Amino acid sequence: MNLYKIAKSVVALIFYPLYRIKVIGKENVPNKGPVIICSNHISNLDPPVVGITSPRDISFMAKDELFEKPFIGWLLSNIQAFPVKRGMSDRNALRKGLATLKDGHTLGLFPEGTRSKTGELGEPLSGAGFFALRSDAVIVPCAIIGTYQPLKQLKVVYGQPIPMEELRTSKATTKETADVIMSEIKKLIDFNK
């Protein structure tokens, strides 16, 4: 068993009862082929929560400063995370993300780029739109609903894949595409509150 599977099992064992996690719509995540899971971002705990609730193993981008910390850097590298320089176009991170999708794997993204301090949805950056338009991945919106308070329920909702054909053929911009993805996340939040 690899470190990813071990970490996923350990975190699930702690988080499911601690946050009374309820998962809805897991069946909306295709079980093979390239997938991008796009979620809102309300806490530093979002990546492990999406990681343990997704039926697929996920590669996440993590801010490059985390990789400079000896143990955390080693751990992230061994659980399929890869570094991204925030606030600029990081070509290495973009290439790594596209390669992950080209190999038929799953990429986890937080379109807002950083966590919301208020819990409200923020404006999306164009990164999610870039990956959606430059790949043939299935785009699955995901909503994390609730607060990370022990024994208060946290919902993780996976929505229907977002139809991408029109956006990909109509020369939509990365920002327009990111806005569509974000609006689907908002619908999930509004419907499942």
Coordinates of C-alpha atoms in Angstrom, one line a residue:
M1 CA 0.0 0.0 0.0
N2 CA 1.5 3.4 -1.0
L3 CA 1.7 6.5 1.3
Y4 CA -1.3 8.1 -0.5
K5 CA -3.6 5.2 0.4
I6 CA -2.2 5.0 4.0
A7 CA -2.6 8.8 4.5
K8 CA -6.2 8.7 3.0
S9 CA -7.2 5.9 5.4
V10 CA -5.7 7.6 8.5
V11 CA -7.3 11.0 7.7
A12 CA -10.7 9.4 6.9
L13 CA -10.6 7.5 10.2
I14 CA -10.2 10.8 12.1
F15 CA -12.2 13.3 9.9
Y16 CA -15.4 11.3 9.2
P17 CA -16.5 11.0 12.8
L18 CA -14.9 14.3 13.9
Y19 CA -16.7 16.4 11.3
R20 CA -19.6 14.0 10.7
I21 CA -18.9 14.1 7.0
K22 CA -21.8 13.4 4.7
V23 CA -20.9 12.8 1.0
I24 CA -23.4 13.4 -1.7
G25 CA -23.1 12.7 -5.4
K26 CA -19.9 10.6 -5.4
E27 CA -21.3 8.7 -8.4
N28 CA -20.9 11.9 -10.5
V29 CA -17.1 11.4 -10.5
P30 CA -16.2 9.2 -13.5
N31 CA -14.2 6.2 -12.4
K32 CA -11.7 6.5 -15.3
G33 CA -10.2 9.0 -17.6
P34 CA -9.0 12.6 -16.9
V35 CA -11.1 14.5 -14.3
I36 CA -10.8 17.9 -12.7
I37 CA -12.6 18.3 -9.4
C38 CA -13.2 22.0 -8.7
S39 CA -14.2 22.9 -5.1
N40 CA -14.9 26.0 -3.1
H41 CA -12.1 26.8 -0.5
I42 CA -13.1 27.5 3.1
S43 CA -10.3 26.0 5.1
N44 CA -6.8 24.6 5.0
L45 CA -8.5 21.2 5.6
D46 CA -10.3 21.3 2.3
P47 CA -7.7 19.3 0.3
P48 CA -7.6 16.3 2.7
V49 CA -11.4 16.4 2.9
V50 CA -11.9 16.4 -0.9
G51 CA -9.1 13.8 -1.0
I52 CA -10.8 11.3 1.4
T53 CA -14.3 11.8 0.0
S54 CA -13.4 11.5 -3.7
P55 CA -13.7 8.0 -5.2
R56 CA -10.5 8.8 -7.2
D57 CA -7.0 9.6 -6.0
I58 CA -6.3 13.3 -6.6
S59 CA -3.3 15.3 -7.3
F60 CA -3.4 18.8 -5.8
M61 CA -1.3 21.9 -6.3
A62 CA 0.1 23.3 -3.1
K63 CA 1.8 26.6 -2.5
D64 CA 5.5 26.2 -3.1
E65 CA 6.5 27.5 0.3
L66 CA 5.1 24.3 1.9
F67 CA 7.6 22.2 -0.1
E68 CA 10.5 24.1 1.6
K69 CA 9.5 22.6 5.0
P70 CA 11.4 19.4 5.4
F71 CA 8.7 16.9 6.6
I72 CA 5.7 18.6 5.0
G73 CA 7.6 18.9 1.7
W74 CA 8.4 15.2 1.7
L75 CA 4.9 14.3 2.7
L76 CA 3.2 16.4 0.0
S77 CA 5.6 15.0 -2.7
N78 CA 4.6 11.5 -1.7
I79 CA 0.9 12.0 -1.7
Q80 CA 0.7 13.3 -5.3
A81 CA 0.8 17.1 -4.6
F82 CA 3.0 19.4 -6.6
P83 CA 4.2 22.9 -6.0
V84 CA 2.8 26.1 -7.6
K85 CA 4.1 29.6 -7.2
R86 CA 1.1 31.8 -6.3
G87 CA 0.4 35.2 -7.8
M88 CA 2.1 34.4 -11.1
S89 CA 1.9 32.1 -14.1
D90 CA 3.9 29.1 -13.0
R91 CA 4.7 27.2 -16.3
N92 CA 6.1 24.2 -14.4
A93 CA 2.9 23.8 -12.4
L94 CA 0.7 24.2 -15.5
R95 CA 2.7 21.6 -17.4
K96 CA 2.5 19.2 -14.4
G97 CA -1.2 19.7 -14.1
L98 CA -1.8 19.1 -17.9
A99 CA 0.5 16.0 -17.8
T100 CA -1.5 14.6 -14.8
L101 CA -4.7 14.9 -16.9
K102 CA -3.1 13.6 -20.1
D103 CA -2.2 10.5 -18.1
G104 CA -5.8 10.0 -17.3
H105 CA -5.6 11.0 -13.6
T106 CA -7.6 13.4 -11.4
L107 CA -6.6 17.0 -10.7
G108 CA -8.1 18.8 -7.7
L109 CA -8.4 22.6 -8.0
F110 CA -9.8 25.4 -5.9
P111 CA -10.7 28.0 -8.5
E112 CA -10.6 30.9 -5.9
G113 CA -6.9 30.2 -5.6
T114 CA -6.9 30.9 -1.8
R115 CA -9.3 30.1 1.0
S116 CA -12.2 32.4 1.7
K117 CA -11.9 34.1 5.1
T118 CA -15.6 34.7 5.3
G119 CA -16.9 31.4 4.0
E120 CA -18.5 33.2 1.0
L121 CA -17.5 32.3 -2.5
G122 CA -14.8 34.5 -3.9
E123 CA -13.9 35.4 -7.5
P124 CA -12.3 32.6 -9.5
L125 CA -8.8 32.9 -10.9
S126 CA -8.4 31.8 -14.5
G127 CA -6.4 28.6 -13.6
A128 CA -9.4 26.3 -13.5
G129 CA -10.5 27.7 -16.9
F130 CA -7.0 27.1 -18.3
F131 CA -7.0 23.4 -17.3
A132 CA -10.6 22.9 -18.4
L133 CA -10.0 24.4 -21.9
R134 CA -6.5 22.9 -22.5
S135 CA -7.5 19.3 -21.6
D136 CA -10.4 16.9 -22.5
A137 CA -11.0 16.3 -18.8
V138 CA -14.5 15.9 -17.3
I139 CA -15.1 18.9 -15.0
V140 CA -16.8 17.9 -11.7
P141 CA -17.9 20.8 -9.4
C142 CA -17.7 20.1 -5.7
A143 CA -19.1 22.1 -2.7
I144 CA -17.9 21.9 0.9
I145 CA -20.7 23.1 3.0
G146 CA -20.6 23.8 6.8
T147 CA -17.9 24.7 9.2
Y148 CA -15.0 22.7 10.5
Q149 CA -16.4 22.5 14.0
P150 CA -16.0 19.1 15.7
L151 CA -19.3 17.1 15.7
K152 CA -21.1 19.6 13.5
Q153 CA -21.9 18.1 10.1
L154 CA -19.8 18.9 7.1
K155 CA -21.3 18.1 3.7
V156 CA -19.2 17.4 0.6
V157 CA -21.3 17.5 -2.6
Y158 CA -20.1 16.4 -6.0
G159 CA -22.3 17.8 -8.8
Q160 CA -23.0 16.6 -12.3
P161 CA -20.1 17.1 -14.7
I162 CA -20.2 20.5 -16.4
P163 CA -20.9 20.4 -20.1
M164 CA -17.7 21.7 -21.7
E165 CA -18.3 21.2 -25.4
E166 CA -19.7 24.7 -26.1
L167 CA -17.0 26.4 -24.1
R168 CA -14.3 24.5 -25.8
T169 CA -15.6 25.1 -29.3
S170 CA -16.7 28.7 -28.9
K171 CA -13.2 30.0 -27.9
A172 CA -14.4 31.0 -24.4
T173 CA -11.7 32.7 -22.4
T174 CA -10.1 31.0 -19.3
K175 CA -11.9 33.6 -17.1
E176 CA -15.3 33.0 -18.7
T177 CA -14.8 29.2 -18.2
A178 CA -13.7 29.7 -14.6
D179 CA -16.8 31.8 -14.0
V180 CA -19.0 29.0 -15.4
I181 CA -17.3 26.5 -13.1
M182 CA -17.8 28.8 -10.1
S183 CA -21.4 29.3 -10.8
E184 CA -21.9 25.5 -10.8
I185 CA -20.2 25.3 -7.4
K186 CA -22.5 28.2 -6.1
K187 CA -25.6 26.2 -7.3
L188 CA -24.5 23.2 -5.4
I189 CA -24.0 25.3 -2.2
D190 CA -27.4 27.0 -2.6
F191 CA -29.2 23.8 -3.2
N192 CA -27.6 21.8 -0.4
K193 CA -27.5 24.3 2.4

